[in-house]
PDB file of C-alpha atoms in Angstrom:
ATOM      1  CA  MET A   2      12.899 -28.506 -18.254  1.00 68.00           C
ATOM      2  CA  THR A   3      14.703 -25.171 -18.006  1.00 84.00           C
ATOM      3  CA  ARG A   4      14.278 -22.959 -14.951  1.00 94.00           C
ATOM      4  CA  LYS A   5      13.965 -19.253 -15.629  1.00 98.00           C
ATOM      5  CA  GLY A   6      15.146 -16.560 -13.225  1.00 98.00           C
ATOM      6  CA  ILE A   7      13.658 -13.144 -12.448  1.00 98.00           C
ATOM      7  CA  VAL A   8      15.262 -10.293 -10.510  1.00 98.00           C
ATOM      8  CA  LEU A   9      12.615  -7.807  -9.365  1.00 98.00           C
ATOM      9  CA  ALA A  10      14.367  -4.432  -9.313  1.00 97.00           C
ATOM     10  CA  GLY A  11      11.433  -2.036  -9.517  1.00 90.00           C
ATOM     11  CA  GLY A  12       9.869   0.226  -6.929  1.00 83.00           C
ATOM     12  CA  SER A  13      10.620   3.808  -5.956  1.00 78.00           C
ATOM     13  CA  GLY A  14      12.979   3.117  -3.043  1.00 80.00           C
ATOM     14  CA  SER A  15      11.060   5.663  -0.984  1.00 85.00           C
ATOM     15  CA  ARG A  16      12.623   4.497   2.295  1.00 87.00           C
ATOM     16  CA  LEU A  17      16.004   5.531   0.903  1.00 87.00           C
ATOM     17  CA  HIS A  18      15.059   9.029  -0.240  1.00 89.00           C
ATOM     18  CA  PRO A  19      16.779  11.325  -1.108  1.00 90.00           C
ATOM     19  CA  LEU A  20      19.411   8.792  -2.254  1.00 84.00           C
ATOM     20  CA  THR A  21      16.994   7.138  -4.653  1.00 86.00           C
ATOM     21  CA  LEU A  22      15.416  10.259  -6.116  1.00 83.00           C
ATOM     22  CA  SER A  23      17.839  10.045  -9.049  1.00 86.00           C
ATOM     23  CA  VAL A  24      19.064   6.439  -9.068  1.00 87.00           C
ATOM     24  CA  SER A  25      17.440   3.049  -8.566  1.00 92.00           C
ATOM     25  CA  LYS A  26      18.074   1.432  -5.196  1.00 93.00           C
ATOM     26  CA  GLN A  27      19.332  -1.707  -6.933  1.00 96.00           C
ATOM     27  CA  LEU A  28      22.006   0.314  -8.754  1.00 96.00           C
ATOM     28  CA  MET A  29      23.412   1.796  -5.556  1.00 95.00           C
ATOM     29  CA  PRO A  30      26.744   0.471  -4.267  1.00 95.00           C
ATOM     30  CA  VAL A  31      27.010  -2.147  -1.561  1.00 97.00           C
ATOM     31  CA  TYR A  32      30.685  -1.754  -0.763  1.00 97.00           C
ATOM     32  CA  ASP A  33      32.394  -2.489  -4.120  1.00 96.00           C
ATOM     33  CA  LYS A  34      29.579  -3.680  -6.370  1.00 97.00           C
ATOM     34  CA  PRO A  35      26.113  -2.520  -7.450  1.00 97.00           C
ATOM     35  CA  LEU A  36      23.417  -3.955  -5.225  1.00 98.00           C
ATOM     36  CA  ILE A  37      21.823  -5.942  -8.075  1.00 98.00           C
ATOM     37  CA  TYR A  38      24.999  -8.033  -8.443  1.00 98.00           C
ATOM     38  CA  TYR A  39      24.171  -9.849  -5.208  1.00 98.00           C
ATOM     39  CA  PRO A  40      20.688 -11.230  -6.037  1.00 98.00           C
ATOM     40  CA  LEU A  41      21.767 -11.783  -9.635  1.00 98.00           C
ATOM     41  CA  CYS A  42      24.626 -13.951  -8.405  1.00 98.00           C
ATOM     42  CA  THR A  43      22.211 -15.863  -6.183  1.00 98.00           C
ATOM     43  CA  LEU A  44      20.431 -17.020  -9.342  1.00 98.00           C
ATOM     44  CA  LEU A  45      23.728 -17.748 -11.099  1.00 98.00           C
ATOM     45  CA  GLU A  46      24.810 -19.881  -8.126  1.00 98.00           C
ATOM     46  CA  ALA A  47      21.589 -21.856  -8.581  1.00 98.00           C
ATOM     47  CA  GLY A  48      22.699 -22.656 -12.128  1.00 98.00           C
ATOM     48  CA  ILE A  49      20.123 -20.381 -13.779  1.00 98.00           C
ATOM     49  CA  ARG A  50      21.238 -18.811 -17.063  1.00 98.00           C
ATOM     50  CA  ASP A  51      18.012 -17.447 -18.584  1.00 98.00           C
ATOM     51  CA  LEU A  52      17.269 -14.227 -16.698  1.00 98.00           C
ATOM     52  CA  LEU A  53      14.788 -11.360 -16.693  1.00 98.00           C
ATOM     53  CA  VAL A  54      15.377  -8.079 -14.874  1.00 98.00           C
ATOM     54  CA  ILE A  55      12.150  -6.216 -14.089  1.00 98.00           C
ATOM     55  CA  THR A  56      12.617  -2.546 -13.371  1.00 97.00           C
ATOM     56  CA  THR A  57      10.941   0.816 -13.864  1.00 95.00           C
ATOM     57  CA  PRO A  58      10.638   2.533 -17.262  1.00 95.00           C
ATOM     58  CA  HIS A  59      12.896   5.304 -15.938  1.00 93.00           C
ATOM     59  CA  ASP A  60      15.688   2.975 -14.777  1.00 96.00           C
ATOM     60  CA  ARG A  61      15.659   0.352 -17.522  1.00 97.00           C
ATOM     61  CA  ALA A  62      18.365   1.984 -19.653  1.00 97.00           C
ATOM     62  CA  ALA A  63      20.736   2.210 -16.679  1.00 97.00           C
ATOM     63  CA  PHE A  64      20.357  -1.511 -15.934  1.00 98.00           C
ATOM     64  CA  GLU A  65      20.931  -2.323 -19.597  1.00 98.00           C
ATOM     65  CA  ARG A  66      24.150  -0.274 -19.546  1.00 98.00           C
ATOM     66  CA  LEU A  67      25.345  -2.091 -16.432  1.00 98.00           C
ATOM     67  CA  LEU A  68      24.381  -5.677 -17.231  1.00 98.00           C
ATOM     68  CA  GLY A  69      23.968  -5.760 -20.997  1.00 98.00           C
ATOM     69  CA  ASP A  70      22.539  -8.939 -22.471  1.00 98.00           C
ATOM     70  CA  GLY A  71      24.543 -11.180 -20.139  1.00 98.00           C
ATOM     71  CA  ARG A  72      26.816 -12.692 -22.766  1.00 97.00           C
ATOM     72  CA  GLN A  73      29.921 -11.556 -20.835  1.00 97.00           C
ATOM     73  CA  TRP A  74      28.903 -14.143 -18.222  1.00 98.00           C
ATOM     74  CA  GLY A  75      27.614 -16.776 -20.636  1.00 98.00           C
ATOM     75  CA  VAL A  76      23.977 -16.092 -19.732  1.00 98.00           C
ATOM     76  CA  SER A  77      20.986 -14.352 -21.294  1.00 98.00           C
ATOM     77  CA  ILE A  78      19.495 -11.235 -19.663  1.00 98.00           C
ATOM     78  CA  ALA A  79      16.233  -9.713 -20.890  1.00 98.00           C
ATOM     79  CA  TYR A  80      14.373  -6.727 -19.470  1.00 98.00           C
ATOM     80  CA  ALA A  81      10.791  -5.814 -18.647  1.00 98.00           C
ATOM     81  CA  GLU A  82       9.128  -2.857 -16.969  1.00 97.00           C
ATOM     82  CA  GLN A  83       6.963  -2.503 -13.880  1.00 95.00           C
ATOM     83  CA  PRO A  84       5.263   0.902 -14.294  1.00 91.00           C
ATOM     84  CA  ARG A  85       3.947   0.879 -10.723  1.00 91.00           C
ATOM     85  CA  PRO A  86       4.914  -1.295  -7.743  1.00 90.00           C
ATOM     86  CA  GLU A  87       1.797  -3.410  -7.259  1.00 93.00           C
ATOM     87  CA  GLY A  88       3.186  -6.356  -5.327  1.00 94.00           C
ATOM     88  CA  ILE A  89       5.954  -8.911  -5.631  1.00 96.00           C
ATOM     89  CA  ALA A  90       3.640 -11.474  -7.227  1.00 97.00           C
ATOM     90  CA  GLN A  91       3.053  -9.001 -10.056  1.00 97.00           C
ATOM     91  CA  ALA A  92       6.536  -9.912 -11.303  1.00 98.00           C
ATOM     92  CA  LEU A  93       5.198 -13.301 -12.406  1.00 98.00           C
ATOM     93  CA  LEU A  94       2.467 -11.659 -14.466  1.00 98.00           C
ATOM     94  CA  ILE A  95       4.872  -9.153 -16.030  1.00 98.00           C
ATOM     95  CA  GLY A  96       7.254 -12.002 -16.808  1.00 98.00           C
ATOM     96  CA  ALA A  97       4.603 -14.483 -17.989  1.00 98.00           C
ATOM     97  CA  ASP A  98       5.766 -14.538 -21.625  1.00 98.00           C
ATOM     98  CA  PHE A  99       9.381 -14.865 -20.513  1.00 98.00           C
ATOM     99  CA  ILE A 100       8.535 -17.722 -18.129  1.00 98.00           C
ATOM    100  CA  ALA A 101       6.610 -19.473 -20.923  1.00 97.00           C
ATOM    101  CA  GLY A 102       5.295 -22.307 -18.759  1.00 96.00           C
ATOM    102  CA  GLU A 103       8.680 -23.211 -17.244  1.00 97.00           C
ATOM    103  CA  PRO A 104       9.640 -23.354 -13.557  1.00 98.00           C
ATOM    104  CA  VAL A 105      10.927 -20.012 -12.296  1.00 98.00           C
ATOM    105  CA  ALA A 106      12.993 -18.552  -9.485  1.00 98.00           C
ATOM    106  CA  LEU A 107      12.198 -15.030  -8.303  1.00 98.00           C
ATOM    107  CA  VAL A 108      14.583 -12.951  -6.192  1.00 98.00           C
ATOM    108  CA  LEU A 109      14.140  -9.438  -4.866  1.00 98.00           C
ATOM    109  CA  GLY A 110      16.723  -7.005  -6.155  1.00 97.00           C
ATOM    110  CA  ASP A 111      17.603  -5.687  -2.686  1.00 96.00           C
ATOM    111  CA  ASN A 112      18.229  -9.044  -0.972  1.00 97.00           C
ATOM    112  CA  ILE A 113      21.704 -10.400  -0.244  1.00 98.00           C
ATOM    113  CA  PHE A 114      22.323 -14.061   0.661  1.00 98.00           C
ATOM    114  CA  HIS A 115      25.623 -15.522   1.825  1.00 97.00           C
ATOM    115  CA  GLY A 116      26.844 -18.592   3.633  1.00 96.00           C
ATOM    116  CA  HIS A 117      28.806 -21.810   3.356  1.00 93.00           C
ATOM    117  CA  GLY A 118      26.673 -24.412   1.609  1.00 94.00           C
ATOM    118  CA  LEU A 119      24.255 -21.874   0.131  1.00 97.00           C
ATOM    119  CA  ALA A 120      25.050 -22.862  -3.455  1.00 96.00           C
ATOM    120  CA  GLY A 121      24.071 -26.460  -2.697  1.00 96.00           C
ATOM    121  CA  LEU A 122      20.732 -25.385  -1.234  1.00 97.00           C
ATOM    122  CA  LEU A 123      20.066 -23.192  -4.257  1.00 98.00           C
ATOM    123  CA  ARG A 124      20.863 -25.920  -6.758  1.00 97.00           C
ATOM    124  CA  SER A 125      18.694 -28.411  -4.883  1.00 97.00           C
ATOM    125  CA  ALA A 126      15.789 -25.964  -4.953  1.00 97.00           C
ATOM    126  CA  ALA A 127      16.355 -25.313  -8.658  1.00 97.00           C
ATOM    127  CA  ALA A 128      16.325 -29.051  -9.368  1.00 97.00           C
ATOM    128  CA  ARG A 129      12.820 -29.463  -7.900  1.00 96.00           C
ATOM    129  CA  HIS A 130      10.261 -29.020 -10.645  1.00 92.00           C
ATOM    130  CA  SER A 131       7.185 -29.673  -8.531  1.00 97.00           C
ATOM    131  CA  GLY A 132       5.767 -27.290  -5.939  1.00 98.00           C
ATOM    132  CA  ALA A 133       7.474 -24.263  -4.414  1.00 98.00           C
ATOM    133  CA  THR A 134      10.533 -23.725  -2.234  1.00 98.00           C
ATOM    134  CA  ILE A 135      10.978 -20.657  -0.037  1.00 98.00           C
ATOM    135  CA  PHE A 136      13.624 -19.765   2.543  1.00 98.00           C
ATOM    136  CA  ALA A 137      13.049 -18.690   6.158  1.00 97.00           C
ATOM    137  CA  TYR A 138      15.413 -16.762   8.395  1.00 97.00           C
ATOM    138  CA  ASN A 139      15.163 -16.070  12.122  1.00 96.00           C
ATOM    139  CA  VAL A 140      14.896 -12.310  12.779  1.00 95.00           C
ATOM    140  CA  SER A 141      14.340 -10.051  15.768  1.00 94.00           C
ATOM    141  CA  ASP A 142      11.616  -8.009  14.030  1.00 92.00           C
ATOM    142  CA  PRO A 143       9.427 -10.494  12.124  1.00 94.00           C
ATOM    143  CA  GLY A 144       6.472  -8.092  11.929  1.00 92.00           C
ATOM    144  CA  ARG A 145       8.267  -6.275   9.082  1.00 91.00           C
ATOM    145  CA  TYR A 146       8.076  -9.343   6.847  1.00 93.00           C
ATOM    146  CA  GLY A 147       6.040 -12.264   5.705  1.00 93.00           C
ATOM    147  CA  VAL A 148       6.229 -14.803   8.534  1.00 96.00           C
ATOM    148  CA  VAL A 149       6.081 -18.599   8.424  1.00 97.00           C
ATOM    149  CA  SER A 150       5.030 -20.724  11.399  1.00 96.00           C
ATOM    150  CA  PHE A 151       5.876 -24.378  11.967  1.00 95.00           C
ATOM    151  CA  ASP A 152       4.317 -27.258  13.869  1.00 93.00           C
ATOM    152  CA  ALA A 153       6.199 -29.395  16.399  1.00 91.00           C
ATOM    153  CA  SER A 154       7.623 -31.568  13.631  1.00 91.00           C
ATOM    154  CA  GLY A 155       9.013 -28.576  11.757  1.00 89.00           C
ATOM    155  CA  ARG A 156       6.378 -28.579   9.015  1.00 93.00           C
ATOM    156  CA  ALA A 157       5.202 -25.178   7.763  1.00 95.00           C
ATOM    157  CA  ILE A 158       1.577 -24.626   8.753  1.00 95.00           C
ATOM    158  CA  GLU A 159       0.843 -20.908   8.378  1.00 96.00           C
ATOM    159  CA  LEU A 160       1.956 -17.824   6.462  1.00 96.00           C
ATOM    160  CA  GLU A 161       1.200 -14.241   7.551  1.00 94.00           C
ATOM    161  CA  GLU A 162       2.019 -10.960   5.837  1.00 91.00           C
ATOM    162  CA  LYS A 163       3.517  -8.323   8.169  1.00 91.00           C
ATOM    163  CA  PRO A 164       1.512  -9.500  11.208  1.00 92.00           C
ATOM    164  CA  ALA A 165       1.015  -7.174  14.176  1.00 92.00           C
ATOM    165  CA  GLN A 166       1.467 -10.168  16.499  1.00 93.00           C
ATOM    166  CA  PRO A 167       3.801 -12.616  14.717  1.00 94.00           C
ATOM    167  CA  ARG A 168       3.349 -16.253  15.660  1.00 93.00           C
ATOM    168  CA  SER A 169       6.929 -17.033  14.672  1.00 95.00           C
ATOM    169  CA  SER A 170      10.274 -15.284  14.426  1.00 96.00           C
ATOM    170  CA  HIS A 171      10.973 -16.808  11.013  1.00 97.00           C
ATOM    171  CA  ALA A 172      10.756 -14.253   8.209  1.00 97.00           C
ATOM    172  CA  VAL A 173      10.253 -15.373   4.624  1.00 97.00           C
ATOM    173  CA  THR A 174      13.192 -14.091   2.608  1.00 98.00           C
ATOM    174  CA  GLY A 175      12.961 -12.556  -0.853  1.00 97.00           C
ATOM    175  CA  LEU A 176      13.871 -15.704  -2.771  1.00 98.00           C
ATOM    176  CA  TYR A 177      11.247 -18.032  -4.208  1.00 98.00           C
ATOM    177  CA  PHE A 178      11.427 -21.127  -6.425  1.00 98.00           C
ATOM    178  CA  TYR A 179       8.173 -22.057  -8.187  1.00 98.00           C
ATOM    179  CA  ASP A 180       7.038 -24.794 -10.529  1.00 98.00           C
ATOM    180  CA  ALA A 181       5.338 -24.270 -13.874  1.00 97.00           C
ATOM    181  CA  ASP A 182       1.996 -23.465 -12.174  1.00 98.00           C
ATOM    182  CA  ALA A 183       3.239 -20.173 -10.711  1.00 98.00           C
ATOM    183  CA  VAL A 184       1.846 -17.823 -13.364  1.00 98.00           C
ATOM    184  CA  ALA A 185      -1.566 -19.512 -13.424  1.00 98.00           C
ATOM    185  CA  LEU A 186      -1.773 -19.305  -9.632  1.00 98.00           C
ATOM    186  CA  ALA A 187      -0.618 -15.675  -9.631  1.00 98.00           C
ATOM    187  CA  ARG A 188      -3.457 -14.840 -12.024  1.00 98.00           C
ATOM    188  CA  THR A 189      -5.967 -16.024  -9.419  1.00 97.00           C
ATOM    189  CA  LEU A 190      -4.705 -13.576  -6.772  1.00 97.00           C
ATOM    190  CA  ARG A 191      -6.642 -10.482  -5.796  1.00 96.00           C
ATOM    191  CA  PRO A 192      -5.056  -7.263  -4.502  1.00 93.00           C
ATOM    192  CA  SER A 193      -4.695  -7.033  -0.738  1.00 93.00           C
ATOM    193  CA  ALA A 194      -5.972  -4.170   1.412  1.00 89.00           C
ATOM    194  CA  ARG A 195      -2.856  -2.219   0.466  1.00 88.00           C
ATOM    195  CA  GLY A 196      -3.577  -2.728  -3.230  1.00 90.00           C
ATOM    196  CA  GLU A 197      -0.828  -5.243  -3.956  1.00 92.00           C
ATOM    197  CA  LEU A 198      -0.624  -8.790  -5.264  1.00 95.00           C
ATOM    198  CA  GLU A 199       1.001 -10.365  -2.225  1.00 95.00           C
ATOM    199  CA  ILE A 200       3.637 -13.033  -2.664  1.00 97.00           C
ATOM    200  CA  THR A 201       2.439 -14.425   0.673  1.00 96.00           C
ATOM    201  CA  ASP A 202      -0.916 -15.237  -0.943  1.00 96.00           C
ATOM    202  CA  LEU A 203       0.827 -17.156  -3.707  1.00 98.00           C
ATOM    203  CA  ASN A 204       2.880 -19.073  -1.152  1.00 98.00           C
ATOM    204  CA  ARG A 205      -0.341 -19.813   0.751  1.00 97.00           C
ATOM    205  CA  ALA A 206      -1.783 -21.355  -2.407  1.00 97.00           C
ATOM    206  CA  TYR A 207       1.159 -23.759  -2.567  1.00 98.00           C
ATOM    207  CA  LEU A 208       0.880 -24.436   1.171  1.00 98.00           C
ATOM    208  CA  ALA A 209      -2.833 -25.218   0.833  1.00 97.00           C
ATOM    209  CA  ARG A 210      -2.174 -27.879  -1.764  1.00 95.00           C
ATOM    210  CA  GLY A 211       0.700 -29.371   0.231  1.00 96.00           C
ATOM    211  CA  ASP A 212       3.359 -28.252  -2.249  1.00 97.00           C
ATOM    212  CA  LEU A 213       5.348 -25.713  -0.216  1.00 98.00           C
ATOM    213  CA  ARG A 214       8.837 -26.572   1.010  1.00 97.00           C
ATOM    214  CA  VAL A 215      10.455 -24.210   3.514  1.00 97.00           C
ATOM    215  CA  GLU A 216      14.225 -24.263   3.903  1.00 97.00           C
ATOM    216  CA  ARG A 217      15.410 -22.674   7.154  1.00 96.00           C
ATOM    217  CA  LEU A 218      18.635 -20.707   6.852  1.00 97.00           C
ATOM    218  CA  GLY A 219      20.452 -21.207  10.141  1.00 93.00           C
ATOM    219  CA  PRO A 220      23.109 -19.176  11.978  1.00 92.00           C
ATOM    220  CA  GLY A 221      25.774 -19.996   9.380  1.00 92.00           C
ATOM    221  CA  PHE A 222      23.933 -17.945   6.767  1.00 97.00           C
ATOM    222  CA  ALA A 223      23.468 -14.234   6.289  1.00 96.00           C
ATOM    223  CA  TRP A 224      20.340 -12.672   4.801  1.00 97.00           C
ATOM    224  CA  LEU A 225      20.428  -8.911   4.362  1.00 95.00           C
ATOM    225  CA  ASP A 226      17.418  -6.870   3.264  1.00 89.00           C
ATOM    226  CA  THR A 227      18.842  -3.511   2.221  1.00 90.00           C
ATOM    227  CA  GLY A 228      15.689  -1.405   2.250  1.00 85.00           C
ATOM    228  CA  THR A 229      16.810   1.271   4.715  1.00 90.00           C
ATOM    229  CA  HIS A 230      19.836   3.523   5.121  1.00 93.00           C
ATOM    230  CA  GLU A 231      20.941   1.565   8.174  1.00 94.00           C
ATOM    231  CA  SER A 232      20.606  -1.851   6.515  1.00 94.00           C
ATOM    232  CA  LEU A 233      22.376  -0.597   3.382  1.00 95.00           C
ATOM    233  CA  LEU A 234      25.326   0.500   5.528  1.00 96.00           C
ATOM    234  CA  ASP A 235      25.248  -2.777   7.479  1.00 96.00           C
ATOM    235  CA  ALA A 236      25.386  -4.710   4.214  1.00 97.00           C
ATOM    236  CA  ALA A 237      28.360  -2.706   2.935  1.00 97.00           C
ATOM    237  CA  ASN A 238      30.223  -3.235   6.209  1.00 98.00           C
ATOM    238  CA  PHE A 239      29.426  -6.961   6.138  1.00 97.00           C
ATOM    239  CA  ILE A 240      30.751  -7.369   2.591  1.00 98.00           C
ATOM    240  CA  ASN A 241      33.865  -5.344   3.422  1.00 97.00           C
ATOM    241  CA  VAL A 242      34.686  -7.407   6.520  1.00 97.00           C
ATOM    242  CA  MET A 243      34.005 -10.795   4.903  1.00 97.00           C
ATOM    243  CA  GLN A 244      35.982 -10.051   1.761  1.00 97.00           C
ATOM    244  CA  ALA A 245      38.927  -8.579   3.668  1.00 96.00           C
ATOM    245  CA  ARG A 246      39.066 -11.515   6.062  1.00 96.00           C
ATOM    246  CA  GLN A 247      38.667 -14.286   3.504  1.00 94.00           C
ATOM    247  CA  GLY A 248      40.334 -12.707   0.492  1.00 95.00           C
ATOM    248  CA  LEU A 249      37.374 -13.794  -1.631  1.00 96.00           C
ATOM    249  CA  GLN A 250      34.814 -11.752  -3.514  1.00 97.00           C
ATOM    250  CA  ILE A 251      31.141 -12.107  -2.611  1.00 98.00           C
ATOM    251  CA  ALA A 252      28.871 -11.971  -5.678  1.00 98.00           C
ATOM    252  CA  CYS A 253      31.466 -12.030  -8.435  1.00 98.00           C
ATOM    253  CA  PRO A 254      29.555 -13.101 -11.570  1.00 98.00           C
ATOM    254  CA  GLU A 255      32.755 -13.693 -13.564  1.00 98.00           C
ATOM    255  CA  GLU A 256      34.022 -16.144 -10.944  1.00 98.00           C
ATOM    256  CA  ILE A 257      30.696 -17.992 -10.794  1.00 98.00           C
ATOM    257  CA  ALA A 258      30.387 -18.177 -14.580  1.00 98.00           C
ATOM    258  CA  LEU A 259      33.983 -19.389 -14.948  1.00 97.00           C
ATOM    259  CA  ALA A 260      33.428 -22.106 -12.328  1.00 96.00           C
ATOM    260  CA  GLN A 261      30.221 -23.191 -14.101  1.00 96.00           C
ATOM    261  CA  GLY A 262      32.037 -23.438 -17.422  1.00 97.00           C
ATOM    262  CA  TRP A 263      29.851 -20.791 -19.039  1.00 98.00           C
ATOM    263  CA  ILE A 264      32.796 -18.550 -19.941  1.00 97.00           C
ATOM    264  CA  GLY A 265      36.528 -18.909 -20.307  1.00 96.00           C
ATOM    265  CA  ALA A 266      39.590 -16.961 -19.279  1.00 96.00           C
ATOM    266  CA  ALA A 267      39.195 -14.484 -22.162  1.00 96.00           C
ATOM    267  CA  GLU A 268      35.913 -13.117 -20.806  1.00 96.00           C
ATOM    268  CA  VAL A 269      37.319 -12.768 -17.300  1.00 97.00           C
ATOM    269  CA  GLU A 270      40.402 -11.035 -18.671  1.00 97.00           C
ATOM    270  CA  ALA A 271      38.203  -8.565 -20.594  1.00 96.00           C
ATOM    271  CA  MET A 272      36.402  -7.526 -17.399  1.00 96.00           C
ATOM    272  CA  ALA A 273      39.674  -7.412 -15.480  1.00 97.00           C
ATOM    273  CA  ARG A 274      41.018  -4.915 -18.019  1.00 96.00           C
ATOM    274  CA  ARG A 275      37.906  -2.742 -17.720  1.00 95.00           C
ATOM    275  CA  CYS A 276      38.296  -2.676 -13.922  1.00 95.00           C
ATOM    276  CA  GLN A 277      42.100  -2.746 -13.790  1.00 93.00           C
ATOM    277  CA  SER A 278      42.350   0.287 -11.498  1.00 95.00           C
ATOM    278  CA  SER A 279      40.060  -1.212  -8.846  1.00 96.00           C
ATOM    279  CA  SER A 280      40.394  -4.003  -6.313  1.00 95.00           C
ATOM    280  CA  TYR A 281      37.703  -5.881  -8.273  1.00 97.00           C
ATOM    281  CA  GLY A 282      39.865  -5.913 -11.381  1.00 97.00           C
ATOM    282  CA  ARG A 283      42.895  -7.035  -9.387  1.00 96.00           C
ATOM    283  CA  TYR A 284      40.821  -9.853  -7.894  1.00 97.00           C
ATOM    284  CA  LEU A 285      39.901 -11.063 -11.387  1.00 97.00           C
ATOM    285  CA  GLN A 286      43.555 -10.994 -12.417  1.00 96.00           C
ATOM    286  CA  ALA A 287      44.435 -13.046  -9.347  1.00 95.00           C
ATOM    287  CA  LEU A 288      41.594 -15.421 -10.159  1.00 96.00           C
ATOM    288  CA  LEU A 289      43.080 -16.062 -13.592  1.00 95.00           C
ATOM    289  CA  ALA A 290      46.583 -16.443 -12.151  1.00 94.00           C
ATOM    290  CA  ARG A 291      45.443 -19.247  -9.873  1.00 89.00           C
ATOM    291  CA  GLY A 292      43.473 -20.960 -12.628  1.00 83.00           C
ATOM    292  CA  GLY A 293      40.025 -19.940 -11.464  1.00 71.00           C
ATOM    293  CA  ALA A 294      40.102 -21.864  -8.172  1.00 62.00           C
ATOM    294  CA  ALA A 295      38.858 -20.024  -5.083  1.00 60.00           C
TER     295      ALA A 295
END
């Protein structure tokens, strides 16, 4: 059974105005790459090759120019439109034909994940074809997010959406792995008081039937939600520092695809030539020189 992948890159980016009055938030730079590269690479790291990017009618052409059909990375990228932002769970309804009864992973287009061992967690989640897997991260301001609470044994017992008095400091990140029931369950949801199909309600449906697995991302992981000017700058600084210190690119789709065996040296060389004047292009040349090993 093939797992599909969706990147939700819609919305108006109103918290980033005036920056996003003319360009999609997910096309903005985070240090040396467009923001969408980071969640896209999260799905690639999970081994997912059949992808759908959901964006606005206005921004669709720009995403198509940037990402194309995915063949340069040995994957398939299709596109769909979200005319109005009516909740994260709406992505499953928009992508229903694309999902076609298969398991699916959904990632928000403004979320960045990084950490040693992350790829293993992602692949394990992708290999589960029953129930749902979500990821929790300890934050200082949980009221801004969906929040998951645990019992004394560490089992998830409650999910709240942007609670005024959070019962836990564990925010639910913007990465969700669902089984083949996801679309049918999403169709049963009703809009919340703010008029959206809440992803928290879908996760509650899996929790109620005992099919929700929550992976806690500990201190060795970074989760960055780039929805504000400050967090966008923090993310750029984080990527800059990590890449400079380690000498490795974060969210390099050519490197991931080469390691997975989806492409060969010729495809990496083609991108290296296109970016030859940038540090990204030089990194790809170095990658080829050392035989693709990080």
